[in-house]
């Protein structure tokens, strides 16, 4: 299955909508789209994961790279609308404590 | 170049061509097929065959219409580009073969570097299976014993697949081996490993690990986890499975992490089940099996000796997924 990436560029506030699966095959595509966005000073990048029904550890690797870049560029990364299966991955790996995950909007079926 | 078969020459081709044009019989077609097979064996380029065809044709029919004659030149030029592309393709195919053999050497070396002995511990039955989805395994487990008969168990999953993952695993193994016996405390081990990984791997690469220390005399299992897929504890007295709850971030992301240590007092008949996400993320068609289904399968084989049990569970899931693993699969049973 493929990953669809939709970027909405509004200057300092960027949003990126993902749909599909994030795995070893699609993660490079996500990395290519996400990293340049967070590598701009003071931007906020909101990643909408409502339509991501599967993510493996390769996907986590992309978000960790992005998080490390935000520290370098003083930018901000936020993940919203995670499905339960994807959220569980962030919980198990302890990454929910260091990545800003919006807990109010919870997606998933 | 070795002398080519006598069939490959202009005279021969001209005769074949003439015989086919005049009689249209099958034998010449068959001869032509042999001719092209031989040409391939001797690395004759396609444009050379076209060239021979053109020469033969011109000798047979010196008065070819001008248009046909120049169209043959056109065909020859076209085949020259085709021939170049084909040669490139052949070269790539050879290179691919070389790479494949290098990867299989690396995979063998990985097995040698990372091999671990399953130790014999009094009163503990150990079973372990680890099967890569591709050639190189990104999962890893390691057993180490100390002079008091205590057992250290590590199970890990490195993200990023293939060769970089295997190299990172070797680093982990040698760090694990270098810790003195007096510091085999699970939380201390993970804290030290975290620093090693954080300093030495690429951003975006990380490792999850569960580390346990089983005290043979007291049957106490102490453990800590760095973001690893939670295992399960089968309590024989209650005949129930419990998820082994832990806290702790994956190795390699922050440099000053601490790992909380937990413990389980094992009783006779109890089983500790350690695994990687290749087990829990088992897919049947489009659907993931849920935890209860997975535990039902494990329960079915739990009465067997530990090694036989893990192998049977693996074969069960392998079959369920149509013998195609999407992720590396590692499963360990520690039976009291």
Coordinates of C-alpha atoms in Angstrom, one line a residue:
Chain A
X1 CA 0.0 0.0 0.0
X2 CA 1.1 3.5 -0.7
X3 CA 1.4 6.7 1.4
X4 CA -0.3 9.9 0.2
X5 CA 1.3 13.1 1.4
X6 CA -0.4 16.5 1.2
X7 CA 1.4 19.6 2.3
X8 CA -0.3 22.8 3.1
X9 CA 2.2 25.6 3.3
X10 CA 1.2 28.7 5.2
X11 CA 4.5 30.3 6.0
X12 CA 5.4 29.7 9.6
X13 CA 2.5 27.3 10.0
X14 CA 2.9 24.2 7.9
X15 CA 0.6 21.3 7.9
X16 CA 1.0 17.9 6.4
X17 CA -1.7 15.3 5.9
X18 CA -0.8 11.7 5.5
X19 CA -3.0 8.8 4.3
X20 CA -2.0 5.2 3.9
X21 CA 0.8 3.1 5.5
X22 CA 4.2 4.2 6.7
X23 CA 6.6 1.4 6.4
X24 CA 10.1 0.7 5.1
X25 CA 8.9 1.3 1.5
X26 CA 7.0 4.6 2.1
X27 CA 9.2 6.1 5.0
X28 CA 11.8 7.5 2.6
X29 CA 9.1 9.5 0.8
X30 CA 7.8 10.8 4.1
X31 CA 11.3 11.7 5.2
X32 CA 11.9 13.6 2.0
X33 CA 8.7 15.6 2.5
X34 CA 8.9 16.2 6.2
X35 CA 12.5 17.0 6.9
X36 CA 12.7 20.2 4.7
X37 CA 9.6 21.5 6.5
X38 CA 11.0 21.3 10.0
X39 CA 14.4 22.6 8.9
X40 CA 13.2 26.2 8.8
X41 CA 13.6 28.5 11.8
X42 CA 10.5 29.0 14.0
X43 CA 8.0 27.1 11.9
X44 CA 5.4 24.9 13.4
X45 CA 4.7 21.7 11.5
X46 CA 1.5 19.8 12.3
X47 CA 1.4 16.2 11.0
X48 CA -2.1 14.8 10.6
X49 CA -2.1 11.0 11.0
X50 CA -5.9 10.4 11.0
X51 CA -5.7 8.3 7.8
X52 CA -2.6 6.4 8.6
X53 CA -3.7 2.9 9.6
X54 CA -0.3 1.3 9.9
X55 CA 3.1 2.5 10.8
X56 CA 6.2 0.4 11.7
X57 CA 9.4 1.4 13.4
X58 CA 10.9 2.8 10.2
X59 CA 8.2 5.5 10.4
X60 CA 9.2 6.2 14.0
X61 CA 12.7 6.7 12.8
X62 CA 11.5 9.5 10.4
X63 CA 9.7 11.3 13.3
X64 CA 12.8 11.0 15.5
X65 CA 15.0 12.5 12.7
X66 CA 12.4 15.3 12.4
X67 CA 12.4 15.9 16.1
X68 CA 16.1 16.1 16.3
X69 CA 16.0 18.7 13.4
X70 CA 13.5 20.8 15.3
X71 CA 16.0 21.2 18.1
X72 CA 18.6 22.4 15.7
X73 CA 16.3 24.9 13.9
X74 CA 14.1 26.0 16.8
X75 CA 11.1 24.7 15.0
X76 CA 8.2 22.7 16.4
X77 CA 6.7 19.4 15.4
X78 CA 3.2 18.2 16.4
X79 CA 1.4 15.0 15.6
X80 CA -2.4 15.0 15.7
X81 CA -5.3 12.5 15.2
X82 CA -3.4 9.3 15.7
X83 CA -5.2 6.0 15.3
X84 CA -4.9 3.7 18.3
X85 CA -2.6 1.3 16.6
X86 CA -0.2 4.1 15.7
X87 CA -0.5 5.8 19.1
X88 CA 0.4 2.5 20.8
X89 CA 3.7 2.5 18.9
X90 CA 4.6 5.9 20.4
X91 CA 3.6 4.7 23.8
X92 CA 5.6 1.5 23.8
X93 CA 8.7 3.1 22.5
X94 CA 8.4 5.9 25.1
X95 CA 8.5 8.5 22.3
X96 CA 5.2 10.0 23.4
X97 CA 7.2 11.7 26.2
X98 CA 9.5 13.6 23.9
X99 CA 7.3 14.2 20.8
X100 CA 4.4 16.6 21.0
X101 CA 1.4 14.4 20.4
X102 CA -2.0 16.0 20.5
X103 CA -4.1 13.9 22.9
X104 CA -7.3 15.8 22.5
X105 CA -8.0 14.8 18.9
X106 CA -8.1 11.0 18.7
X107 CA -8.8 9.3 15.4
X108 CA -9.0 5.7 14.6
X109 CA -11.7 3.2 14.1
Chain B
X1 CA 38.0 -14.2 -28.0
X2 CA 37.8 -17.9 -28.7
X3 CA 37.3 -18.8 -32.4
X4 CA 33.7 -18.8 -33.1
X5 CA 31.8 -21.7 -34.4
X6 CA 32.1 -22.2 -38.1
X7 CA 28.4 -21.6 -38.5
X8 CA 28.8 -18.0 -37.7
X9 CA 30.0 -16.5 -40.9
X10 CA 28.7 -14.5 -43.8
X11 CA 28.6 -17.4 -46.3
X12 CA 26.6 -19.6 -44.0
X13 CA 24.1 -16.9 -43.2
X14 CA 23.8 -16.0 -46.8
X15 CA 23.0 -19.6 -47.7
X16 CA 20.4 -19.8 -44.9
X17 CA 18.8 -16.6 -46.0
X18 CA 18.7 -17.6 -49.6
X19 CA 17.2 -20.9 -48.8
X20 CA 14.5 -19.4 -46.7
X21 CA 13.6 -16.7 -49.2
X22 CA 13.3 -19.2 -52.0
X23 CA 11.7 -22.1 -50.2
X24 CA 10.3 -20.6 -46.9
X25 CA 11.0 -24.0 -45.3
X26 CA 11.1 -24.6 -41.6
X27 CA 14.6 -26.0 -41.5
X28 CA 16.2 -22.7 -42.3
X29 CA 14.2 -21.1 -39.6
X30 CA 15.4 -23.7 -37.1
X31 CA 19.0 -23.1 -38.3
X32 CA 18.5 -19.4 -37.8
X33 CA 17.4 -20.0 -34.3
X34 CA 20.5 -22.0 -33.6
X35 CA 22.5 -19.2 -35.1
X36 CA 21.0 -16.6 -32.8
X37 CA 21.6 -18.8 -29.7
X38 CA 25.2 -19.3 -30.6
X39 CA 25.6 -15.6 -31.2
X40 CA 24.3 -14.9 -27.7
X41 CA 26.7 -17.5 -26.2
X42 CA 29.6 -15.7 -27.9
X43 CA 28.5 -12.2 -27.0
X44 CA 27.8 -11.3 -30.6
X45 CA 26.0 -7.9 -30.5
X46 CA 22.6 -7.5 -32.2
X47 CA 24.0 -5.0 -34.6
X48 CA 26.6 -7.4 -35.9
X49 CA 23.8 -9.8 -36.8
X50 CA 22.0 -7.0 -38.6
X51 CA 25.2 -6.2 -40.4
X52 CA 25.7 -9.7 -41.6
X53 CA 22.1 -9.7 -42.8
X54 CA 22.6 -6.5 -44.7
X55 CA 25.7 -7.8 -46.4
X56 CA 24.1 -11.1 -47.3
X57 CA 21.1 -9.3 -48.7
X58 CA 23.2 -7.0 -50.8
X59 CA 25.2 -9.8 -52.2
X60 CA 22.1 -11.8 -53.0
X61 CA 20.2 -8.8 -54.5
X62 CA 22.7 -6.3 -55.8
X63 CA 19.9 -4.2 -57.2
X64 CA 17.9 -3.5 -54.0
X65 CA 15.7 -0.4 -54.3
X66 CA 17.5 2.6 -52.9
X67 CA 14.8 3.1 -50.2
X68 CA 15.1 -0.4 -48.9
X69 CA 18.9 -0.1 -48.9
X70 CA 18.9 3.1 -46.8
X71 CA 16.2 1.7 -44.5
X72 CA 18.7 -1.1 -43.7
X73 CA 21.3 1.5 -42.7
X74 CA 18.7 3.0 -40.5
X75 CA 18.0 -0.3 -38.8
X76 CA 21.7 -0.8 -38.3
X77 CA 22.1 2.5 -36.5
X78 CA 19.0 1.7 -34.3
X79 CA 20.5 -1.6 -33.3
X80 CA 23.8 0.0 -32.4
X81 CA 22.0 2.0 -29.6
X82 CA 20.1 -1.1 -28.6
X83 CA 23.3 -3.1 -28.4
X84 CA 24.9 -0.5 -26.1
X85 CA 21.9 -0.5 -23.8
X86 CA 21.9 -4.3 -23.8
X87 CA 25.6 -4.4 -22.9
X88 CA 24.9 -2.0 -20.0
X89 CA 22.2 -4.3 -18.8
X90 CA 24.5 -7.3 -18.9
X91 CA 27.1 -5.4 -16.9
X92 CA 24.5 -4.4 -14.3
X93 CA 23.4 -8.0 -14.1
X94 CA 26.9 -9.1 -13.4
X95 CA 27.3 -6.4 -10.7
X96 CA 24.0 -7.5 -9.1
X97 CA 25.3 -11.0 -8.9
X98 CA 28.5 -9.7 -7.2
X99 CA 26.5 -7.7 -4.7
X100 CA 24.2 -10.6 -3.9
X101 CA 27.2 -12.7 -3.1
X102 CA 28.7 -10.0 -0.9
X103 CA 25.4 -9.6 1.0
X104 CA 25.3 -13.3 1.6
X105 CA 28.9 -13.2 2.9
X106 CA 27.8 -10.3 5.2
X107 CA 24.8 -12.4 6.4
X108 CA 27.1 -15.3 7.3
X109 CA 29.4 -13.0 9.1
X110 CA 26.5 -11.5 11.0
X111 CA 25.6 -15.0 12.1
X112 CA 29.1 -15.7 13.3
X113 CA 29.5 -12.3 15.0
X114 CA 26.2 -12.3 16.7
X115 CA 25.8 -16.0 17.6
X116 CA 24.9 -16.7 21.2
X117 CA 24.8 -19.9 23.1
X118 CA 21.7 -20.9 24.8
X119 CA 23.0 -21.7 28.3
X120 CA 21.8 -24.4 30.6
X121 CA 20.4 -22.9 33.8
X122 CA 19.3 -25.1 36.6
X123 CA 15.5 -25.1 36.9
X124 CA 14.9 -22.9 33.8
X125 CA 13.9 -24.2 30.4
X126 CA 14.9 -21.8 27.6
X127 CA 13.6 -21.7 24.1
X128 CA 14.6 -19.1 21.5
X129 CA 14.0 -18.6 17.8
X130 CA 14.9 -15.7 15.6
X131 CA 14.1 -15.6 11.9
X132 CA 14.9 -12.7 9.5
X133 CA 12.3 -11.5 7.0
X134 CA 15.1 -10.9 4.5
X135 CA 18.7 -12.1 4.5
X136 CA 20.0 -9.9 7.3
X137 CA 18.3 -10.0 10.7
X138 CA 17.5 -6.7 12.5
X139 CA 16.4 -8.6 15.6
X140 CA 18.8 -9.9 18.1
X141 CA 18.9 -11.9 21.3
X142 CA 21.8 -12.6 23.6
X143 CA 22.3 -14.8 26.7
X144 CA 25.1 -14.4 29.2
X145 CA 25.7 -16.2 32.4
X146 CA 27.8 -15.3 35.4
X147 CA 29.7 -17.5 37.9
X148 CA 26.7 -17.7 40.2
X149 CA 24.6 -19.3 37.5
X150 CA 22.5 -16.1 36.9
X151 CA 21.3 -15.5 33.4
X152 CA 21.3 -12.2 31.5
X153 CA 18.9 -12.0 28.6
X154 CA 18.8 -9.3 26.0
X155 CA 16.2 -9.1 23.2
X156 CA 16.5 -6.2 20.7
X157 CA 15.1 -4.8 17.5
X158 CA 17.1 -2.3 15.5
X159 CA 15.2 -0.1 13.1
X160 CA 16.5 0.5 9.8
X161 CA 16.8 -2.9 8.0
X162 CA 19.6 -4.7 6.3
X163 CA 23.3 -4.1 6.6
X164 CA 23.3 -0.9 8.7
X165 CA 21.1 -2.6 11.2
X166 CA 23.3 -5.6 11.4
X167 CA 26.4 -3.4 11.9
X168 CA 24.6 -1.5 14.8
X169 CA 23.8 -4.9 16.3
X170 CA 27.4 -6.0 16.4
X171 CA 28.2 -2.8 18.3
X172 CA 25.5 -3.6 20.8
X173 CA 26.7 -7.1 21.3
X174 CA 30.3 -6.1 22.0
X175 CA 29.2 -3.4 24.4
X176 CA 27.1 -5.9 26.2
X177 CA 30.1 -8.3 26.4
X178 CA 32.3 -5.6 27.8
X179 CA 30.2 -4.7 30.9
X180 CA 31.7 -6.2 34.0
X181 CA 29.7 -8.9 35.8
X182 CA 29.2 -6.6 38.7
X183 CA 27.2 -4.2 36.6
X184 CA 24.7 -6.6 35.1
X185 CA 21.9 -4.6 36.6
X186 CA 19.2 -4.2 33.8
X187 CA 18.6 -0.5 34.2
X188 CA 22.4 0.2 34.4
X189 CA 23.0 -1.9 31.3
X190 CA 20.3 0.0 29.3
X191 CA 21.6 3.4 30.5
X192 CA 25.1 2.5 29.3
X193 CA 23.9 1.1 26.0
X194 CA 21.8 4.2 25.4
X195 CA 24.9 6.4 25.6
X196 CA 26.8 4.1 23.2
X197 CA 24.0 4.1 20.7
X198 CA 23.2 7.8 21.0
X199 CA 26.9 8.6 20.2
X200 CA 27.4 6.1 17.5
X201 CA 24.3 5.8 15.3
X202 CA 22.7 8.0 12.7
X203 CA 19.8 10.2 13.6
X204 CA 16.6 8.4 12.9
X205 CA 18.1 5.0 13.7
X206 CA 17.3 3.5 17.1
X207 CA 17.2 0.3 18.9
X208 CA 14.6 -1.2 21.2
X209 CA 15.7 -3.6 23.9
X210 CA 14.4 -5.6 26.8
X211 CA 17.1 -6.7 29.3
X212 CA 16.4 -9.2 32.0
X213 CA 18.5 -10.7 34.8
X214 CA 17.3 -14.1 36.2
X215 CA 18.6 -15.0 39.6
X216 CA 18.9 -18.8 39.6
X217 CA 18.8 -19.2 43.4
X218 CA 15.8 -17.0 44.1
X219 CA 13.9 -17.3 40.8
X220 CA 13.6 -13.6 40.7
X221 CA 13.6 -11.9 37.3
X222 CA 14.7 -8.3 37.2
X223 CA 14.2 -6.4 34.0
X224 CA 14.0 -3.0 32.3
X225 CA 13.0 -2.0 28.8
X226 CA 14.1 0.6 26.3
X227 CA 10.8 1.0 24.4
X228 CA 10.7 -2.7 23.5
X229 CA 7.6 -4.5 22.4
X230 CA 6.1 -5.7 25.8
X231 CA 6.4 -9.4 26.5
X232 CA 4.0 -11.5 28.5
X233 CA 4.0 -13.4 31.7
X234 CA 2.1 -16.6 32.1
X235 CA 1.1 -17.2 35.7
X236 CA 0.5 -21.0 36.1
X237 CA -1.4 -20.6 39.4
X238 CA -4.0 -18.4 37.8
X239 CA -3.6 -19.9 34.3
X240 CA -3.5 -16.4 32.9
X241 CA -1.3 -14.2 30.7
X242 CA -0.2 -10.7 31.9
X243 CA 1.4 -8.1 29.8
X244 CA 4.9 -7.3 31.2
X245 CA 4.5 -3.5 31.8
X246 CA 7.6 -1.4 31.6
X247 CA 8.6 2.2 31.0
X248 CA 11.5 3.6 29.1
X249 CA 12.4 5.3 25.8
X250 CA 14.2 3.5 22.9
X251 CA 18.0 3.5 22.8
X252 CA 19.7 6.3 20.9
X253 CA 17.3 9.2 21.1
X254 CA 18.2 11.1 24.2
X255 CA 21.6 11.0 25.9
X256 CA 20.6 11.2 29.6
X257 CA 17.8 8.7 30.0
X258 CA 17.2 6.5 33.0
X259 CA 15.4 3.2 32.9
X260 CA 13.1 2.0 35.6
X261 CA 13.7 -1.5 36.8
X262 CA 10.9 -4.0 37.6
X263 CA 10.8 -7.6 38.9
X264 CA 8.8 -10.7 38.8
X265 CA 9.0 -13.6 41.3
X266 CA 8.7 -16.7 39.1
X267 CA 6.9 -19.8 40.4
X268 CA 7.0 -23.3 39.1
X269 CA 5.1 -23.6 35.8
X270 CA 5.3 -19.9 35.1
X271 CA 6.6 -18.7 31.7
X272 CA 8.2 -15.4 30.6
X273 CA 7.5 -14.7 26.9
X274 CA 9.7 -12.2 25.2
X275 CA 9.2 -11.2 21.6
X276 CA 9.7 -8.6 18.8
X277 CA 7.1 -6.8 16.8
X278 CA 7.4 -9.4 14.0
X279 CA 5.3 -11.6 16.3
X280 CA 2.7 -9.1 17.4
X281 CA 2.3 -7.4 14.0
X282 CA 1.4 -10.7 12.3
X283 CA -0.9 -10.0 9.5
X284 CA -3.5 -12.4 8.0
X285 CA -4.5 -10.9 4.7
X286 CA -5.3 -7.2 5.4
X287 CA -5.9 -7.8 9.1
X288 CA -3.6 -7.8 12.1
X289 CA -4.1 -10.6 14.6
X290 CA -4.9 -9.2 18.0
X291 CA -3.2 -9.9 21.2
X292 CA -5.7 -12.5 22.4
X293 CA -5.4 -14.5 19.2
X294 CA -1.7 -14.5 19.5
X295 CA -1.8 -15.6 23.1
X296 CA -4.2 -18.4 22.2
X297 CA -1.6 -19.7 19.7
X298 CA 1.1 -19.5 22.4
X299 CA -1.1 -21.2 25.0
X300 CA -1.6 -24.1 22.6
X301 CA 2.2 -25.0 22.6
X302 CA 3.1 -23.8 26.1
X303 CA 3.1 -27.3 27.6
X304 CA 5.9 -28.4 25.3
X305 CA 9.6 -28.2 26.1
X306 CA 10.6 -24.5 25.6
X307 CA 12.6 -24.9 22.4
X308 CA 10.0 -27.1 20.7
X309 CA 7.3 -24.7 21.8
X310 CA 8.9 -21.5 20.3
X311 CA 9.6 -23.4 17.0
X312 CA 6.0 -24.6 16.8
X313 CA 4.7 -21.1 17.5
X314 CA 6.9 -19.7 14.8
X315 CA 5.8 -22.4 12.3
X316 CA 2.2 -21.6 13.1
X317 CA 2.6 -17.9 12.4
X318 CA 4.7 -18.5 9.3
X319 CA 2.0 -20.6 7.9
X320 CA -0.7 -18.1 8.9
X321 CA 1.1 -15.4 6.9
X322 CA 1.5 -17.6 3.8
X323 CA 5.2 -18.3 4.6
X324 CA 6.1 -14.7 3.9
X325 CA 7.4 -12.8 6.9
X326 CA 7.0 -9.0 6.7
X327 CA 9.3 -8.4 9.6
X328 CA 12.0 -10.2 11.5
X329 CA 10.5 -12.7 14.0
X330 CA 12.0 -13.4 17.4
X331 CA 10.5 -15.3 20.3
X332 CA 11.9 -16.4 23.6
X333 CA 10.3 -18.6 26.3
X334 CA 11.7 -18.9 29.8
X335 CA 9.9 -21.7 31.5
X336 CA 10.2 -22.2 35.3

